[in-house]
CSV table of C-alpha atoms in Angstrom, one decimal:
chain,number,residue,atom,x,y,z
J,1,UNK,CA,-106.3,21.3,33.4
J,2,UNK,CA,-105.4,18.3,32.4
J,3,UNK,CA,-102.6,17.2,30.6
J,4,UNK,CA,-98.7,19.6,31.1
J,5,UNK,CA,-95.6,19.0,29.1
J,6,UNK,CA,-93.2,19.2,31.0
J,7,UNK,CA,-90.4,20.1,29.3
J,8,UNK,CA,-85.9,21.4,30.4
J,9,UNK,CA,-83.8,22.5,28.4
J,10,UNK,CA,-81.1,24.3,28.4
J,11,UNK,CA,-79.2,25.6,25.3
J,12,UNK,CA,-82.3,25.0,22.5
J,13,UNK,CA,-82.9,28.0,20.9
J,14,UNK,CA,-83.1,26.2,18.2
J,15,UNK,CA,-85.5,23.5,18.8
J,16,UNK,CA,-88.2,25.7,21.5
J,17,UNK,CA,-89.8,26.8,19.2
J,18,UNK,CA,-91.3,25.0,17.1
J,19,UNK,CA,-91.4,21.5,19.9
J,20,UNK,CA,-94.1,24.4,21.5
J,21,UNK,CA,-95.5,25.0,18.3
J,22,UNK,CA,-95.6,20.7,17.6
J,23,UNK,CA,-97.3,20.1,20.8
J,24,UNK,CA,-99.7,23.2,20.8
J,25,UNK,CA,-100.6,21.6,16.9
J,26,UNK,CA,-101.9,18.4,18.0
J,27,UNK,CA,-105.4,17.5,18.2
J,28,UNK,CA,-106.0,18.0,21.8
J,29,UNK,CA,-105.7,20.5,24.5
J,30,UNK,CA,-101.9,20.4,25.5
J,31,UNK,CA,-100.7,23.0,28.3
J,32,UNK,CA,-96.6,23.4,28.3
J,33,UNK,CA,-94.0,24.0,31.6
J,34,UNK,CA,-90.9,25.6,29.8
J,35,UNK,CA,-88.7,25.3,32.8
J,36,UNK,CA,-85.3,26.9,31.0
J,37,UNK,CA,-82.4,26.0,33.7
J,38,UNK,CA,-80.1,29.9,32.1
J,39,UNK,CA,-79.5,29.5,29.6
J,40,UNK,CA,-77.3,31.2,28.2
J,41,UNK,CA,-78.5,31.8,24.4
J,42,UNK,CA,-81.8,33.2,24.6
J,43,UNK,CA,-83.9,29.5,24.4
J,44,UNK,CA,-86.1,31.9,27.7
J,45,UNK,CA,-87.0,34.4,25.8
J,46,UNK,CA,-88.1,32.3,22.7
J,47,UNK,CA,-90.2,30.8,25.5
J,48,UNK,CA,-91.8,34.3,26.9
J,49,UNK,CA,-92.4,36.2,23.7
J,50,UNK,CA,-94.4,32.7,22.6
J,51,UNK,CA,-96.3,33.6,26.2
J,52,UNK,CA,-98.2,37.0,24.5
J,53,UNK,CA,-99.8,34.1,21.6
J,54,UNK,CA,-100.5,31.7,24.0
J,55,UNK,CA,-100.1,33.3,27.8
J,56,UNK,CA,-103.3,30.4,28.9
J,57,UNK,CA,-100.8,27.2,28.5
J,58,UNK,CA,-97.7,28.2,28.1
J,59,UNK,CA,-95.7,28.4,30.8
J,60,UNK,CA,-92.0,29.3,32.1
J,61,UNK,CA,-89.9,28.6,35.0
J,62,UNK,CA,-86.8,29.5,35.0
J,63,UNK,CA,-83.0,28.4,37.4
J,64,UNK,CA,-79.6,29.6,37.9
J,65,UNK,CA,-77.9,27.7,36.0
J,66,UNK,CA,-77.6,24.0,35.2
J,67,UNK,CA,-78.6,22.5,38.1
J,68,UNK,CA,-79.1,19.0,36.9
J,69,UNK,CA,-82.4,17.1,34.9
J,70,UNK,CA,-83.7,15.5,37.6
J,71,UNK,CA,-84.2,18.1,39.8
J,72,UNK,CA,-85.8,20.3,36.9
J,73,UNK,CA,-88.5,17.8,36.4
J,74,UNK,CA,-89.2,17.2,40.3
J,75,UNK,CA,-89.6,21.8,39.7
J,76,UNK,CA,-92.0,20.5,37.3
J,77,UNK,CA,-93.8,17.2,39.1
J,78,UNK,CA,-94.0,19.9,42.3
J,79,UNK,CA,-95.4,22.8,40.1
J,80,UNK,CA,-98.3,20.3,38.4
J,81,UNK,CA,-99.8,18.6,41.7
J,82,UNK,CA,-99.8,22.0,43.7
J,83,UNK,CA,-102.0,23.6,39.5
J,84,UNK,CA,-103.5,19.8,40.0
J,85,UNK,CA,-102.6,18.1,36.3
J,86,UNK,CA,-104.0,15.3,36.1
J,87,UNK,CA,-101.8,13.7,33.0
J,88,UNK,CA,-98.0,14.7,33.6
J,89,UNK,CA,-95.7,14.3,31.1
J,90,UNK,CA,-92.0,14.4,30.3
J,91,UNK,CA,-90.4,14.9,26.5
J,92,UNK,CA,-87.0,16.7,25.5
J,93,UNK,CA,-86.9,19.9,23.6
J,94,UNK,CA,-84.1,18.6,20.5
J,95,UNK,CA,-87.1,16.8,19.1
J,96,UNK,CA,-86.0,13.2,19.7
J,97,UNK,CA,-89.7,12.4,21.0
J,98,UNK,CA,-92.5,13.1,18.0
J,99,UNK,CA,-94.8,14.7,19.6
J,100,UNK,CA,-97.1,12.7,17.7
J,101,UNK,CA,-96.4,10.4,20.7
J,102,UNK,CA,-97.7,12.3,23.5
J,103,UNK,CA,-101.4,11.5,22.1
J,104,UNK,CA,-100.0,7.5,22.5
J,105,UNK,CA,-98.6,7.7,26.1
J,106,UNK,CA,-101.7,10.0,26.9
J,107,UNK,CA,-104.4,6.9,25.8
J,108,UNK,CA,-102.0,4.4,27.6
J,109,UNK,CA,-102.5,6.2,30.8
J,110,UNK,CA,-106.3,7.4,30.3
J,111,UNK,CA,-108.3,4.5,28.0
J,112,UNK,CA,-105.5,1.6,28.1
J,113,UNK,CA,-105.8,1.2,33.2
J,114,UNK,CA,-102.4,2.2,32.7
J,115,UNK,CA,-100.4,4.9,36.0
J,116,UNK,CA,-97.8,5.4,34.5
J,117,UNK,CA,-97.3,4.7,30.9
J,118,UNK,CA,-93.5,4.7,28.9
J,119,UNK,CA,-92.7,6.4,25.1
J,120,UNK,CA,-90.0,2.6,24.6
J,121,UNK,CA,-87.2,2.1,22.2
J,122,UNK,CA,-86.2,-1.3,23.6
J,123,UNK,CA,-90.5,-2.7,23.1
J,124,UNK,CA,-89.9,-3.8,19.9
J,125,UNK,CA,-86.1,-4.3,19.2
J,126,UNK,CA,-84.7,-1.1,19.1
J,127,UNK,CA,-86.1,1.4,17.3
J,128,UNK,CA,-83.0,4.2,17.3
J,129,UNK,CA,-82.6,6.1,14.7
J,130,UNK,CA,-79.2,8.2,14.1
J,131,UNK,CA,-76.8,7.3,16.5
J,132,UNK,CA,-73.4,5.7,16.8
J,133,UNK,CA,-74.0,2.2,17.7
J,134,UNK,CA,-71.7,2.4,20.3
J,135,UNK,CA,-74.4,4.2,21.4
J,136,UNK,CA,-77.1,2.5,21.2
J,137,UNK,CA,-75.0,-0.5,22.3
J,138,UNK,CA,-74.4,1.0,25.3
J,139,UNK,CA,-77.8,2.7,26.1
J,140,UNK,CA,-80.0,-1.9,25.0
J,141,UNK,CA,-77.3,-3.1,27.6
J,142,UNK,CA,-77.6,-0.2,31.0
J,143,UNK,CA,-81.6,-0.8,31.0
J,144,UNK,CA,-81.1,-4.8,30.4
J,145,UNK,CA,-78.1,-4.2,33.3
J,146,UNK,CA,-81.0,-2.6,35.1
J,147,UNK,CA,-84.0,-4.5,35.3
J,148,UNK,CA,-81.0,-8.1,36.6
J,149,UNK,CA,-79.7,-5.0,39.3
J,150,UNK,CA,-83.5,-4.2,39.6
J,151,UNK,CA,-86.1,-6.9,39.0
J,152,UNK,CA,-87.9,-4.8,36.9
J,153,UNK,CA,-90.0,-6.2,33.8
J,154,UNK,CA,-90.0,-2.6,32.5
J,155,UNK,CA,-87.8,-2.8,28.8
J,156,UNK,CA,-86.9,0.9,28.1
J,157,UNK,CA,-86.0,1.6,32.5
J,158,UNK,CA,-83.5,5.5,31.4
J,159,UNK,CA,-86.2,5.9,29.1
J,160,UNK,CA,-86.7,10.4,29.0
J,161,UNK,CA,-89.9,10.8,27.3
J,162,UNK,CA,-93.0,9.0,29.8
J,163,UNK,CA,-96.8,10.8,30.9
J,164,UNK,CA,-97.9,10.5,34.4
J,165,UNK,CA,-101.3,9.9,36.3
J,166,UNK,CA,-101.0,12.6,39.4
J,167,UNK,CA,-101.9,9.7,41.9
J,168,UNK,CA,-98.1,7.7,41.0
J,169,UNK,CA,-96.4,11.6,41.3
J,170,UNK,CA,-98.1,12.6,44.5
J,171,UNK,CA,-97.7,9.1,46.9
J,172,UNK,CA,-94.3,8.9,45.0
J,173,UNK,CA,-92.5,11.3,47.9
J,174,UNK,CA,-90.6,13.3,45.3
J,175,UNK,CA,-88.6,14.4,48.3
J,176,UNK,CA,-86.5,11.1,48.1
J,177,UNK,CA,-85.4,10.9,44.6
J,178,UNK,CA,-81.8,11.6,44.8
J,179,UNK,CA,-80.8,11.5,41.8
J,180,UNK,CA,-80.3,14.2,39.1
J,181,UNK,CA,-79.1,13.0,35.5
J,182,UNK,CA,-80.0,9.4,33.9
J,183,UNK,CA,-80.6,7.4,37.3
J,184,UNK,CA,-83.8,9.9,38.0
J,185,UNK,CA,-85.5,8.2,35.0
J,186,UNK,CA,-84.1,4.4,36.6
J,187,UNK,CA,-84.9,5.9,39.8
J,188,UNK,CA,-88.6,7.1,39.3
J,189,UNK,CA,-90.4,3.9,37.5
J,190,UNK,CA,-88.5,1.6,40.6
J,191,UNK,CA,-89.8,4.0,42.6
J,192,UNK,CA,-93.4,3.5,41.0
J,193,UNK,CA,-93.1,0.9,40.8
J,194,UNK,CA,-92.3,-0.7,44.3
J,195,UNK,CA,-95.4,1.7,45.1
J,196,UNK,CA,-97.3,-0.7,42.7
J,197,UNK,CA,-98.4,1.3,40.5
J,198,UNK,CA,-99.0,0.0,37.0
J,199,UNK,CA,-96.9,0.4,33.6
J,200,UNK,CA,-96.5,0.4,30.6
J,201,UNK,CA,-94.6,0.3,27.1
J,202,UNK,CA,-95.6,2.1,24.4
J,203,UNK,CA,-94.1,1.9,21.3
J,204,UNK,CA,-92.0,4.7,19.8
J,205,UNK,CA,-88.9,5.7,17.4
J,206,UNK,CA,-86.4,7.1,19.4
J,207,UNK,CA,-85.1,10.3,16.8
J,208,UNK,CA,-81.3,11.2,17.7
J,209,UNK,CA,-81.2,14.6,17.8
J,210,UNK,CA,-80.7,17.5,14.9
J,211,UNK,CA,-80.4,20.8,15.8
J,212,UNK,CA,-78.7,22.4,18.8
J,213,UNK,CA,-76.0,20.0,21.4
J,214,UNK,CA,-76.3,16.4,23.7
J,215,UNK,CA,-75.8,16.9,27.3
J,216,UNK,CA,-74.9,13.8,27.6
J,217,UNK,CA,-72.1,13.1,29.2
J,218,UNK,CA,-69.5,9.9,30.3
J,219,UNK,CA,-70.4,10.7,34.5
J,220,UNK,CA,-74.9,10.4,32.9
J,221,UNK,CA,-73.9,7.4,32.7
J,222,UNK,CA,-71.6,5.9,35.4
J,223,UNK,CA,-74.5,6.9,37.7
J,224,UNK,CA,-76.2,5.6,36.5
J,225,UNK,CA,-74.2,2.8,36.7
J,226,UNK,CA,-73.2,3.4,40.5
J,227,UNK,CA,-76.1,4.5,41.6
J,228,UNK,CA,-78.7,1.1,40.3
J,229,UNK,CA,-77.5,-0.7,43.0
J,230,UNK,CA,-77.3,2.0,45.3
J,231,UNK,CA,-80.7,1.9,44.7
J,232,UNK,CA,-81.1,-1.6,45.2
J,233,UNK,CA,-79.5,-1.6,48.2
J,234,UNK,CA,-81.8,0.8,49.7
J,235,UNK,CA,-84.9,-0.5,49.0
J,236,UNK,CA,-84.5,-3.0,50.8
J,237,UNK,CA,-85.0,-1.2,54.3
J,238,UNK,CA,-86.9,1.4,52.7
J,239,UNK,CA,-90.9,1.3,53.2
J,240,UNK,CA,-92.3,2.8,50.3
J,241,UNK,CA,-96.2,4.1,50.1
J,242,UNK,CA,-98.5,2.0,47.9
J,243,UNK,CA,-101.0,3.0,45.7
J,244,UNK,CA,-104.4,3.8,47.1
């Protein structure tokens, strides 16, 4: 049990079957954990029907109602640690993250010395397809703002396509991660940085979803802007566990 891809879902019936098949079609074996927040469109039922064919590597956790991206990933991380996966991935269900890039993220952690590999939209310019210009600029300058406030040299601080070595998740005190939305991704990267882990950005092309509905909102974005300042202030007094 080496590689686990965590995919949080809410109303992803148009995408979930195809994304699972795409991951399972890769030349390396990946397991998948879907964490569904009570999707009324039947996303979980599709996953359950697919478990009959992939019972040994497709898993499902169902939660009642929308509880936030951050809590979904924390739940998944704890499950992955309990089941002794060595490499744990975050990935969206909507094909904005190319499943082929899982191989690049894995290689960065398994063979290039990274503890945390980030699928980065901004390490080689702006690699975003089909986003309105306003959203591209908002995301790009949000990452620049985060870098400036937190003092970390990460170009894509809000990226949601990443690979962690298990030791990172075992070290960073998951119960102290506070943010649930956009800022969750920033807090995880900053905490890993403060713990002394090696972070590497891998260039990817991010393609906006074709099917289904985006979960992005203004509230999620403002949480990130204000949350970054709170994160910085709390880091002045917090003692972070160090990488062994």
